[in-house]
PDB file of C-alpha atoms in Angstrom:
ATOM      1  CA  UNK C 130       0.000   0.000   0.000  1.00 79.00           C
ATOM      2  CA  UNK C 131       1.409   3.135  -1.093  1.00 90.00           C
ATOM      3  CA  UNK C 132       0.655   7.073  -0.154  1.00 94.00           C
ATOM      4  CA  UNK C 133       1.667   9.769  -3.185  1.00 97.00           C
ATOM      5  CA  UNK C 134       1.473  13.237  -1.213  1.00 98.00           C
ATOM      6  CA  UNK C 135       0.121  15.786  -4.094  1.00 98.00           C
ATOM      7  CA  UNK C 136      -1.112  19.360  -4.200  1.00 98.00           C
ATOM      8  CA  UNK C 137      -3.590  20.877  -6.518  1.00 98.00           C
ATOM      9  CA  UNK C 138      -2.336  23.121  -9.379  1.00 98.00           C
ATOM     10  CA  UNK C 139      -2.047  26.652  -8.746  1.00 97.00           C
ATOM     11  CA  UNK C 140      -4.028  29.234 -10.689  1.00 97.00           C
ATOM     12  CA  UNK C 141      -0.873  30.771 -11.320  1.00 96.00           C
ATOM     13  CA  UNK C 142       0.967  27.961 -12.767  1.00 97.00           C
ATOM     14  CA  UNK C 143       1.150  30.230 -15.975  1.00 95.00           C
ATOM     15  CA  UNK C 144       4.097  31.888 -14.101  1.00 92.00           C
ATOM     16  CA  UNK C 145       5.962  29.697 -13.224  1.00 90.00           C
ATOM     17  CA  UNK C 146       9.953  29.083 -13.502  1.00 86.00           C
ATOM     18  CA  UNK C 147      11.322  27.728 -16.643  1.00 87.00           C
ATOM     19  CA  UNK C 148      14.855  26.856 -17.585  1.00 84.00           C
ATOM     20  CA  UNK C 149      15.065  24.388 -20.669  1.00 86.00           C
ATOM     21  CA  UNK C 150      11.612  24.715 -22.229  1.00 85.00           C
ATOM     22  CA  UNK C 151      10.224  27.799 -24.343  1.00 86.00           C
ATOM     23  CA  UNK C 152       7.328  29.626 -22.725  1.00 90.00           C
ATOM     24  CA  UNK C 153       4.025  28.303 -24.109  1.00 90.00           C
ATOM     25  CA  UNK C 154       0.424  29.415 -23.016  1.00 95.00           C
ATOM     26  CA  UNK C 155      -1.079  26.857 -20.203  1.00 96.00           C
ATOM     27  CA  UNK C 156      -4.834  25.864 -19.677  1.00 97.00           C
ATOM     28  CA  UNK C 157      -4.919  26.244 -16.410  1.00 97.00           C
ATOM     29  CA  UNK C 158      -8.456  24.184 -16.599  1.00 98.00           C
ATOM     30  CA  UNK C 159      -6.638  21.487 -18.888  1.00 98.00           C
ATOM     31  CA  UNK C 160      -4.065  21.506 -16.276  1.00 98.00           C
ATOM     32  CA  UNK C 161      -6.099  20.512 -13.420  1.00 98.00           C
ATOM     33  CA  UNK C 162      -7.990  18.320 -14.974  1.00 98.00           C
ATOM     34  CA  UNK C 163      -4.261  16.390 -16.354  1.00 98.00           C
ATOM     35  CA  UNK C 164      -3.604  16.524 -12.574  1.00 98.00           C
ATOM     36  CA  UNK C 165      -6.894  14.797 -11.655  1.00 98.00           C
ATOM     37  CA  UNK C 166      -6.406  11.803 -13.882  1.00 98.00           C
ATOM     38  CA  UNK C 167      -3.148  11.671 -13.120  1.00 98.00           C
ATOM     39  CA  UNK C 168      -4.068  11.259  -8.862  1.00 98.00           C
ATOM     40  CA  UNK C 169      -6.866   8.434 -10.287  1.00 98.00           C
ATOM     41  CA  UNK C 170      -3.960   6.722 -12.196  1.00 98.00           C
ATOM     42  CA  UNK C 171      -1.853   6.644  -8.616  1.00 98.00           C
ATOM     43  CA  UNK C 172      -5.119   5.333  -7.285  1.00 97.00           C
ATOM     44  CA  UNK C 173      -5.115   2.869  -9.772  1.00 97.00           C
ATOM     45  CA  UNK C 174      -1.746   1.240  -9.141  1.00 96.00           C
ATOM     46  CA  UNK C 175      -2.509   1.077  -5.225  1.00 94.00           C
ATOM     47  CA  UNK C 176      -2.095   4.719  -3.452  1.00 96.00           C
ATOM     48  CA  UNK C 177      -3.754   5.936  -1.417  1.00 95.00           C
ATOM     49  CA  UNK C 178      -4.050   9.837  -2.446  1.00 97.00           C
ATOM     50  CA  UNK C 179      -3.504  12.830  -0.335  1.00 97.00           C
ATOM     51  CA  UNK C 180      -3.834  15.935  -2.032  1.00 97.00           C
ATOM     52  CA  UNK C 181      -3.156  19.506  -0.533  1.00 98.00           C
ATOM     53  CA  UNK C 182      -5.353  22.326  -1.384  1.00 97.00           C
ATOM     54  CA  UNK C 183      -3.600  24.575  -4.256  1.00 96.00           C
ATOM     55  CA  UNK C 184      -1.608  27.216  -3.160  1.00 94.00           C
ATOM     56  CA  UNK C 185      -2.372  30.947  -5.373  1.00 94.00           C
ATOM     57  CA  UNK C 186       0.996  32.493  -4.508  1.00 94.00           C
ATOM     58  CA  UNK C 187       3.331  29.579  -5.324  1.00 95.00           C
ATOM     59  CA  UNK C 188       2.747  29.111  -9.231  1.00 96.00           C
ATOM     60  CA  UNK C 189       5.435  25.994  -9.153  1.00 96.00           C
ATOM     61  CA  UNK C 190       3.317  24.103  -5.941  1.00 97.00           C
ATOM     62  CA  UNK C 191       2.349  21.237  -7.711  1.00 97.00           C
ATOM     63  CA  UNK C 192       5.459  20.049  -8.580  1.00 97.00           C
ATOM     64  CA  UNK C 193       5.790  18.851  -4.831  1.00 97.00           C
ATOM     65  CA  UNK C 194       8.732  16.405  -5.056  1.00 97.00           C
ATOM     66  CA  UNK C 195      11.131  19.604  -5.517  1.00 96.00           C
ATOM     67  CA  UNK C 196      10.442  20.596  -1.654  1.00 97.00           C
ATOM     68  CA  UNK C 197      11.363  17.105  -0.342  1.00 97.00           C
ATOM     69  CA  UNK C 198      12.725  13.586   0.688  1.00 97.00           C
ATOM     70  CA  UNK C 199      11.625  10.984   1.555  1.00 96.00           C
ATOM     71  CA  UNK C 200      13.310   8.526   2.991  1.00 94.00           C
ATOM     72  CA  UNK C 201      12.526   4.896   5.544  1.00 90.00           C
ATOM     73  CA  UNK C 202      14.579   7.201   7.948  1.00 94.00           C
ATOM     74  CA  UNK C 203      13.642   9.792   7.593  1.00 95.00           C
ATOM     75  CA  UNK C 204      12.845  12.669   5.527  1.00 96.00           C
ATOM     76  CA  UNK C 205      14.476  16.140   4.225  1.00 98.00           C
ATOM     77  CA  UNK C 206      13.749  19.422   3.248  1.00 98.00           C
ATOM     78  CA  UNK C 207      15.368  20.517   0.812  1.00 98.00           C
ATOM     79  CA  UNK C 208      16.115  24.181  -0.208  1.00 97.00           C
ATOM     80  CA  UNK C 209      15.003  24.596  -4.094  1.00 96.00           C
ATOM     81  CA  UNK C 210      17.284  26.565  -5.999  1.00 93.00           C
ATOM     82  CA  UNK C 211      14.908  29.147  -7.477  1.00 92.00           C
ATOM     83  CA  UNK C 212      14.397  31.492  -4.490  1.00 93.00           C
ATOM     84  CA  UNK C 213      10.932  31.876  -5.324  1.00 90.00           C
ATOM     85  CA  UNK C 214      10.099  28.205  -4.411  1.00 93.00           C
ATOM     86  CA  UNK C 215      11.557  28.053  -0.910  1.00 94.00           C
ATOM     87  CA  UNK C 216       8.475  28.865   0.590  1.00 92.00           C
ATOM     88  CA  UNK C 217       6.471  26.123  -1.067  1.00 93.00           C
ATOM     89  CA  UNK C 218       7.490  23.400   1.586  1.00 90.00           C
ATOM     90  CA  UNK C 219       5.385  24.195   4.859  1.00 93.00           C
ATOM     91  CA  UNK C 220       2.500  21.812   4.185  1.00 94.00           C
ATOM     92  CA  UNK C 221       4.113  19.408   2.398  1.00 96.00           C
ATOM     93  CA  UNK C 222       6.288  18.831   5.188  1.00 96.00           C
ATOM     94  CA  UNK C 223       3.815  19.138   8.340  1.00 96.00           C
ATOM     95  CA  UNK C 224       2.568  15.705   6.720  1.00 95.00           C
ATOM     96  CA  UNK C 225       5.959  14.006   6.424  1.00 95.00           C
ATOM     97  CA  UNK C 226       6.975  15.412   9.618  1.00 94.00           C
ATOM     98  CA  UNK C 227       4.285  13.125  11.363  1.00 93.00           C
ATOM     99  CA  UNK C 228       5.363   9.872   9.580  1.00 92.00           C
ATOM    100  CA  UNK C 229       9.436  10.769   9.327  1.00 93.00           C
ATOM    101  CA  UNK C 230      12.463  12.631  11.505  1.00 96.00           C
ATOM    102  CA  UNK C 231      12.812  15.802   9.689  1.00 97.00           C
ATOM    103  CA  UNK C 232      16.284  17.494   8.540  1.00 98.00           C
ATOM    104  CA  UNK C 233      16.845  19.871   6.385  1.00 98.00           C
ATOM    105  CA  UNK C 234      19.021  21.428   3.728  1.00 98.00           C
ATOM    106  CA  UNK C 235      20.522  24.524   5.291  1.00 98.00           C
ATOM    107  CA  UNK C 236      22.027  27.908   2.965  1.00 98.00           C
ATOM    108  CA  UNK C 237      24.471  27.913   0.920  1.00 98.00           C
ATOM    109  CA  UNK C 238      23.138  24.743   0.173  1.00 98.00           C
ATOM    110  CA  UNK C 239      20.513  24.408  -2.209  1.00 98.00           C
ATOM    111  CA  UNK C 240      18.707  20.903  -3.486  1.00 98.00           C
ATOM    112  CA  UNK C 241      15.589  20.203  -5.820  1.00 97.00           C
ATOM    113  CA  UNK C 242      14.185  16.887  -5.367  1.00 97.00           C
ATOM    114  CA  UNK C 243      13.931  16.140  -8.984  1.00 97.00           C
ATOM    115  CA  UNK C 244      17.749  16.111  -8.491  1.00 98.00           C
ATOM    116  CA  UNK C 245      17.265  12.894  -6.729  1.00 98.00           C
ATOM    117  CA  UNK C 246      17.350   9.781  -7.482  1.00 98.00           C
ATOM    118  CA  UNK C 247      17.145   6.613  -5.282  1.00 98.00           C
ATOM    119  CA  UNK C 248      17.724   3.018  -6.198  1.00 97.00           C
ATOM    120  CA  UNK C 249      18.344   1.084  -3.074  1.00 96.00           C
ATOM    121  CA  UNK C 250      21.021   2.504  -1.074  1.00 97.00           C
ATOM    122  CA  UNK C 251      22.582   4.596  -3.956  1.00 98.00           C
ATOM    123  CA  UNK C 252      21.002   8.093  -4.445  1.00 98.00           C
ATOM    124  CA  UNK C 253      22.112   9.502  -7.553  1.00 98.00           C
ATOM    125  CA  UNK C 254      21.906  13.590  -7.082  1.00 98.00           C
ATOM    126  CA  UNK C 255      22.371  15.514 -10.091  1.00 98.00           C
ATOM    127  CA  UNK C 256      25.362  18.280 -10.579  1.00 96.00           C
ATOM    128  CA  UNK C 257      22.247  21.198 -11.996  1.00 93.00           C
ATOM    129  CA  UNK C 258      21.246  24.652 -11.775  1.00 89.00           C
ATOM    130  CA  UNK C 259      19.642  24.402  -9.259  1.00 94.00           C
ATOM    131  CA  UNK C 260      21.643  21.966  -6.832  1.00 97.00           C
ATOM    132  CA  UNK C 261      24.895  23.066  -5.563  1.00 96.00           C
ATOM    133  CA  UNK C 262      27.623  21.445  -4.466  1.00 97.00           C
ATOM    134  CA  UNK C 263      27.230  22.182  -0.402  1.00 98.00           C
ATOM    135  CA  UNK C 264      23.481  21.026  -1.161  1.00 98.00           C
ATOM    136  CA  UNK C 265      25.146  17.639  -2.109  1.00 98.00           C
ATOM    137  CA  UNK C 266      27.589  17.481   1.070  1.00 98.00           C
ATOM    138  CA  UNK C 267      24.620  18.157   2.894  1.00 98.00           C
ATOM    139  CA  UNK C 268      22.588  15.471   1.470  1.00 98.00           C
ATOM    140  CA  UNK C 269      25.806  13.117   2.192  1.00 98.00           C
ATOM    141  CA  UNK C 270      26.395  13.655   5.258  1.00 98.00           C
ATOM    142  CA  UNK C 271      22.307  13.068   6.691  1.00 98.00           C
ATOM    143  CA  UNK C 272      22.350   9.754   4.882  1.00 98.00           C
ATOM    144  CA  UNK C 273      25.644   8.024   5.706  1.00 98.00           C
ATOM    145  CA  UNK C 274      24.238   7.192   9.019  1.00 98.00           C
ATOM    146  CA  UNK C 275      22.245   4.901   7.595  1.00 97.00           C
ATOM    147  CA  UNK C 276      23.847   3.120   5.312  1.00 98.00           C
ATOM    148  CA  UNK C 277      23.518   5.278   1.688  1.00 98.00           C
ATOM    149  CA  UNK C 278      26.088   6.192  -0.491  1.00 98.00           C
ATOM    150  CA  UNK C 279      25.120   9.438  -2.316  1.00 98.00           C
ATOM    151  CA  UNK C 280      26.502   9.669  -5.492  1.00 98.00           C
ATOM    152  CA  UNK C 281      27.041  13.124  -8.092  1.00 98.00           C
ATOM    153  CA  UNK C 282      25.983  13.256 -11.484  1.00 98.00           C
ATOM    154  CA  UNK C 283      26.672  15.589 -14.034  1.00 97.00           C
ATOM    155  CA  UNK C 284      23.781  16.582 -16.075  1.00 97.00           C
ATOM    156  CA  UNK C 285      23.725  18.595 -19.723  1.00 95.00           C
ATOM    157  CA  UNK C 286      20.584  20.623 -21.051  1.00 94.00           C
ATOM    158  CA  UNK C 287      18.114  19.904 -18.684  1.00 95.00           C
ATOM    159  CA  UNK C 288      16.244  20.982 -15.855  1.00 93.00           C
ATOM    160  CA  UNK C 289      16.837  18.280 -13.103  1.00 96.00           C
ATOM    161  CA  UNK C 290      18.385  14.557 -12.699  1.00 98.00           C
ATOM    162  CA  UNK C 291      15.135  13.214 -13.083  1.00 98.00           C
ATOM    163  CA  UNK C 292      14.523  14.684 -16.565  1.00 97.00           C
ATOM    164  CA  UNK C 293      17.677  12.508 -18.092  1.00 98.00           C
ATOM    165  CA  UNK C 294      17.340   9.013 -15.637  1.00 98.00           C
ATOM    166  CA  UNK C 295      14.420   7.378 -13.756  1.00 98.00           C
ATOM    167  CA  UNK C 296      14.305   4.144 -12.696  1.00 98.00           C
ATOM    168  CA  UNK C 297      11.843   1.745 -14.496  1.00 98.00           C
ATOM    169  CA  UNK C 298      12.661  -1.788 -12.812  1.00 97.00           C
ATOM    170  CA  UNK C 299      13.854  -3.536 -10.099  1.00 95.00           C
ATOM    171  CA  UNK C 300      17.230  -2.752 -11.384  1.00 97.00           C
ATOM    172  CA  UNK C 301      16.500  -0.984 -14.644  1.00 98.00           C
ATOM    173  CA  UNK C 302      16.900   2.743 -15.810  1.00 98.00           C
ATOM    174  CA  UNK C 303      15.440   4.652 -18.318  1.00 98.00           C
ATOM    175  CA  UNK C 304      18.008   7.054 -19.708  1.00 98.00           C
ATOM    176  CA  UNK C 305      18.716  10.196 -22.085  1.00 98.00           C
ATOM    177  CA  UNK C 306      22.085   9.515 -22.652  1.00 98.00           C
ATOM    178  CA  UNK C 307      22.443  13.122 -24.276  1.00 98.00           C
ATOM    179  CA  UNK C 308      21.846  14.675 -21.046  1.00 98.00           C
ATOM    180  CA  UNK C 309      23.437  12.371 -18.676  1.00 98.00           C
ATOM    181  CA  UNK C 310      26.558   9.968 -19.166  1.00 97.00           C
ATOM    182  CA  UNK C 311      25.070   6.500 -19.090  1.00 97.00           C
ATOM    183  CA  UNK C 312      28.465   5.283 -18.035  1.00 97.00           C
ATOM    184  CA  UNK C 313      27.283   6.296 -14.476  1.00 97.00           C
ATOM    185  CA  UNK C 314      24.748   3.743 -14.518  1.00 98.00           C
ATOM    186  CA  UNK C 315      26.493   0.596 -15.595  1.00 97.00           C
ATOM    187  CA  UNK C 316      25.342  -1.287 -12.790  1.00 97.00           C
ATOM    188  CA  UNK C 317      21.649  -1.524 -14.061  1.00 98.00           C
ATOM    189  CA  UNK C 318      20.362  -2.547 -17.346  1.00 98.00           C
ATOM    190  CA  UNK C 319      19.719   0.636 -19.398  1.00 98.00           C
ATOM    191  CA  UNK C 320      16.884   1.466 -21.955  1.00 98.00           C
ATOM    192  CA  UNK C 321      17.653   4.795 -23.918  1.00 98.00           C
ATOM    193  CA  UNK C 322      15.131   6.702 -24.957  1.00 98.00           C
ATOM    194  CA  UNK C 323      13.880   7.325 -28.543  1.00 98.00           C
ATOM    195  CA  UNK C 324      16.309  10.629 -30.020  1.00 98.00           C
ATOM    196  CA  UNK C 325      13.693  11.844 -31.214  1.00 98.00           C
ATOM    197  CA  UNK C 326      11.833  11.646 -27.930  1.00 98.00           C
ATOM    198  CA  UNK C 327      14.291  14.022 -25.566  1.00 96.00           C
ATOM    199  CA  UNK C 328      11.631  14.395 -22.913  1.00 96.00           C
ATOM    200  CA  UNK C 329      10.813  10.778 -22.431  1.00 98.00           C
ATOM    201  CA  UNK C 330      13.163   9.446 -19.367  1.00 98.00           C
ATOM    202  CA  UNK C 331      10.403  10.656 -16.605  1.00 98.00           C
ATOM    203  CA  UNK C 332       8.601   7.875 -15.331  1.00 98.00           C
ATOM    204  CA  UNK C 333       7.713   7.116 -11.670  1.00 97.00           C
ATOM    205  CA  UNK C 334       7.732   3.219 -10.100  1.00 97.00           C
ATOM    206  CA  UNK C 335       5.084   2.209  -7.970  1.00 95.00           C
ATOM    207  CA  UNK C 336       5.719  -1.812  -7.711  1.00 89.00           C
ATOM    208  CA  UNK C 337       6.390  -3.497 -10.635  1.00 90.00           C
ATOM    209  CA  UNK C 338       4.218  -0.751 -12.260  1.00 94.00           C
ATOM    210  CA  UNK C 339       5.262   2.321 -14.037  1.00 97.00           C
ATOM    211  CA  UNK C 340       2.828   5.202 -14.861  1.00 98.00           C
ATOM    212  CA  UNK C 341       4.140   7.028 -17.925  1.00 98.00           C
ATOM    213  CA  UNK C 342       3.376  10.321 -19.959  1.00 98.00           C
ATOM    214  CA  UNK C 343       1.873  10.002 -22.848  1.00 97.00           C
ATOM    215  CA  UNK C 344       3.223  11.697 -25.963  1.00 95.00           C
ATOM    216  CA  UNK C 345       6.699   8.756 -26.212  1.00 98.00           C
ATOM    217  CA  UNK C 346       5.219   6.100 -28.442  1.00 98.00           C
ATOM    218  CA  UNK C 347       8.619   4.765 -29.135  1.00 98.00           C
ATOM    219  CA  UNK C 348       9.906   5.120 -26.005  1.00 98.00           C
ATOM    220  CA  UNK C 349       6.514   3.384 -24.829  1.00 98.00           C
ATOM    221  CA  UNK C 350       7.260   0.562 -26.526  1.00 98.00           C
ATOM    222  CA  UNK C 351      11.054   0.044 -25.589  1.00 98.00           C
ATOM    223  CA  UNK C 352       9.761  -0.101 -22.462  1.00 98.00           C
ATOM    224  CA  UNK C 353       6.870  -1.890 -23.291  1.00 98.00           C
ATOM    225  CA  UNK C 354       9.081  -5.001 -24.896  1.00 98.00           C
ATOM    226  CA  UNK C 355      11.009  -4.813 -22.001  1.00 97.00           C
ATOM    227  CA  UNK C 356       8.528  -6.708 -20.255  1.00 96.00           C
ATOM    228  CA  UNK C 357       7.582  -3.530 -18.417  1.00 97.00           C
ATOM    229  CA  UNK C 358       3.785  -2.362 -16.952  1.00 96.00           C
ATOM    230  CA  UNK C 359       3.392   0.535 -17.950  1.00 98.00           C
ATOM    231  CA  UNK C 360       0.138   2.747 -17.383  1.00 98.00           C
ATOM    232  CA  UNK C 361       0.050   6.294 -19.446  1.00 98.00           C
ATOM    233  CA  UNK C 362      -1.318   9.619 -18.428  1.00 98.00           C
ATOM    234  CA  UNK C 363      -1.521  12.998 -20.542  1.00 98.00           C
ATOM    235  CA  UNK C 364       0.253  15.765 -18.250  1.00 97.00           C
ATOM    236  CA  UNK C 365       0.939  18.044 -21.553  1.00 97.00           C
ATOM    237  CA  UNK C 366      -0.077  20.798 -19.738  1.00 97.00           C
ATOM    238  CA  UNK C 367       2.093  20.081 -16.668  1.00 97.00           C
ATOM    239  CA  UNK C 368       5.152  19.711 -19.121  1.00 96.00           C
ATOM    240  CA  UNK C 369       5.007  23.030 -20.401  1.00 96.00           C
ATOM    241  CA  UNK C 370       5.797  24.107 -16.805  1.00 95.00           C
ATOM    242  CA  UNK C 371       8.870  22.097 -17.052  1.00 91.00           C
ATOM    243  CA  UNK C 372       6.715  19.562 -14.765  1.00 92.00           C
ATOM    244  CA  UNK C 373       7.266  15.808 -15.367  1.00 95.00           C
ATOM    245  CA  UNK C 374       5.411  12.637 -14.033  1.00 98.00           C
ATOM    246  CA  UNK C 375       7.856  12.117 -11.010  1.00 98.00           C
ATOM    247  CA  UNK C 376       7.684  15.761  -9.445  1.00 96.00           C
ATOM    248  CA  UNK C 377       3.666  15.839  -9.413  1.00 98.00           C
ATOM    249  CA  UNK C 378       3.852  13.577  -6.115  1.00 98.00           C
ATOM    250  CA  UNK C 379       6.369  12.224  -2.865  1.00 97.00           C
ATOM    251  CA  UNK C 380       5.346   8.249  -2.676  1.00 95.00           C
ATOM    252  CA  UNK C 381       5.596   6.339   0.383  1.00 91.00           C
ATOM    253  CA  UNK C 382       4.989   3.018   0.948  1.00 80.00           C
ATOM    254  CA  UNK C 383       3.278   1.197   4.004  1.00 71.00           C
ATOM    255  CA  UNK C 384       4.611  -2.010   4.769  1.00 54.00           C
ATOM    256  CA  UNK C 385       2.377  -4.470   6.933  1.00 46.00           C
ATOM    257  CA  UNK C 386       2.639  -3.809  10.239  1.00 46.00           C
ATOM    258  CA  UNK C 387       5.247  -1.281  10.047  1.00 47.00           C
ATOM    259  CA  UNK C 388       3.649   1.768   9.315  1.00 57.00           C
ATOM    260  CA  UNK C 389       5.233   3.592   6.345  1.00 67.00           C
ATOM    261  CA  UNK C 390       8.332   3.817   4.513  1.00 64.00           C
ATOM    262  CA  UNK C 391       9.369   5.821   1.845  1.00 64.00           C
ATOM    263  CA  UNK C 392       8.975   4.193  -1.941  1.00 60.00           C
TER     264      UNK C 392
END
């Protein structure tokens, strides 16, 4: 049984930050109702759902994985590197605070969740714009106690970690190897995305399922003859924000008897 902490789109998502993409009118409406289907389709593969109201003065809110963590351990805030996002965090963490320890990413450090990346006991954190070095040392240093080894990653023309690598399987990553150098990940078995499909490395795991934008048929079906679930959702919308599938939601997952523990 999983939990996927969301939060409602903002009315203002039209202004919010962009780095890598053009800016392209949003439907706010369309937007919402991408979001909606999107909660139903986490529903679908086994969450349980708990969405925070939409916030008016934060146009980036949805995009909740930015502001934290979460770990079995425990769980961080981070300290996003556009300024105007540091703010964003308060309710997102009041709810992991009552499931987790909380720590947090102190200045000069900064550290967007979509930076993140955990597979096991390694966390990949990318080398961006908006994570810094001290945010990394930071990061380090709160998980060695227990046992993970947190690992920099260069990254190359886009936003966050998360944009080039996610993983799909049990001990398989999706990659962009034009934005990240699949060398890093030698360890797991790789599927590249389509070139012609730069966008299409964002996917988020829940089990052995994956739910998937749509818009990548041929990276759909790389993953697809993988052997790979895979359950598609339109966030169009959400991606001209620079938002992906992972950063729409923190997932944590309840194991019998032991209350919860992050996914």
């Amino acid at each position: 049984m999983w939990t996927a902490i969301t939060r409602e789109v903002s009315p203002a998502l039209a202004d919010c930050q962009l780095s890598f993409v053009e800016r392209d009118a949003i439907d706010v409406e369309r937007a919402r109702a991408q979001h909606a289907a999107y909660c139903a389709a986490l529903e679908g593969l086994g969450c349980r759902v708990l969405e925070l109201p939409a916030e008016a003065a934060w146009p980036d809110s949805v995009f909740v994985e930015d502001v934290a963590l979460a770990f079995d351990e425990l769980a961080v805030a981070t300290r996003p590197g556009a300024e105007s996002r540091r703010d964003e965090g308060s309710a997102v963490l009041e709810v992991l605070g009552s499931v987790r320890p909380l720590s947090r990413i102190e200045a000069p450090g900064t550290l967007d969740g979509g930076d993140v990346l955990r597979i096991g006991k390694r966390v990949f954190v990318g080398i961006s714009a908006r994570s810094n070095a001290a945010g990394h040392e930071q990061l380090r240093a709160l998980l060695a106690p227990h046992g993970y080894a947190v690992v920099s990653v260069a990254t190359r023309g886009c936003l966050h970690l998360k944009s080039a690598v996610t993983q799909v399987g049990e001990a398989t990553v999706l990659v962009n190897p034009a934005w990240v150098d699949v060398a890093t990940f030698a360890d797991y078995a790789i599927i590249e995305v389509d070139p012609a499909e730069q966008h299409a490395a964002n996917a988020v795991r829940v089990g052995d399922a994956l739910l998937y934008p749509e818009g990548f048929p041929r990276t759909l079906a790389r993953l697809r003859s993988a052997g790979i679930e895979v359950v598609t959702v339109d966030v169009s919308e959400l991606q001209k924000a620079e938002g992906a599938v992972t950063c729409c939601s923190i997932l944590l997952r309840r194991a019998a008897g032991h209350g919860e523990v992050a996914a």
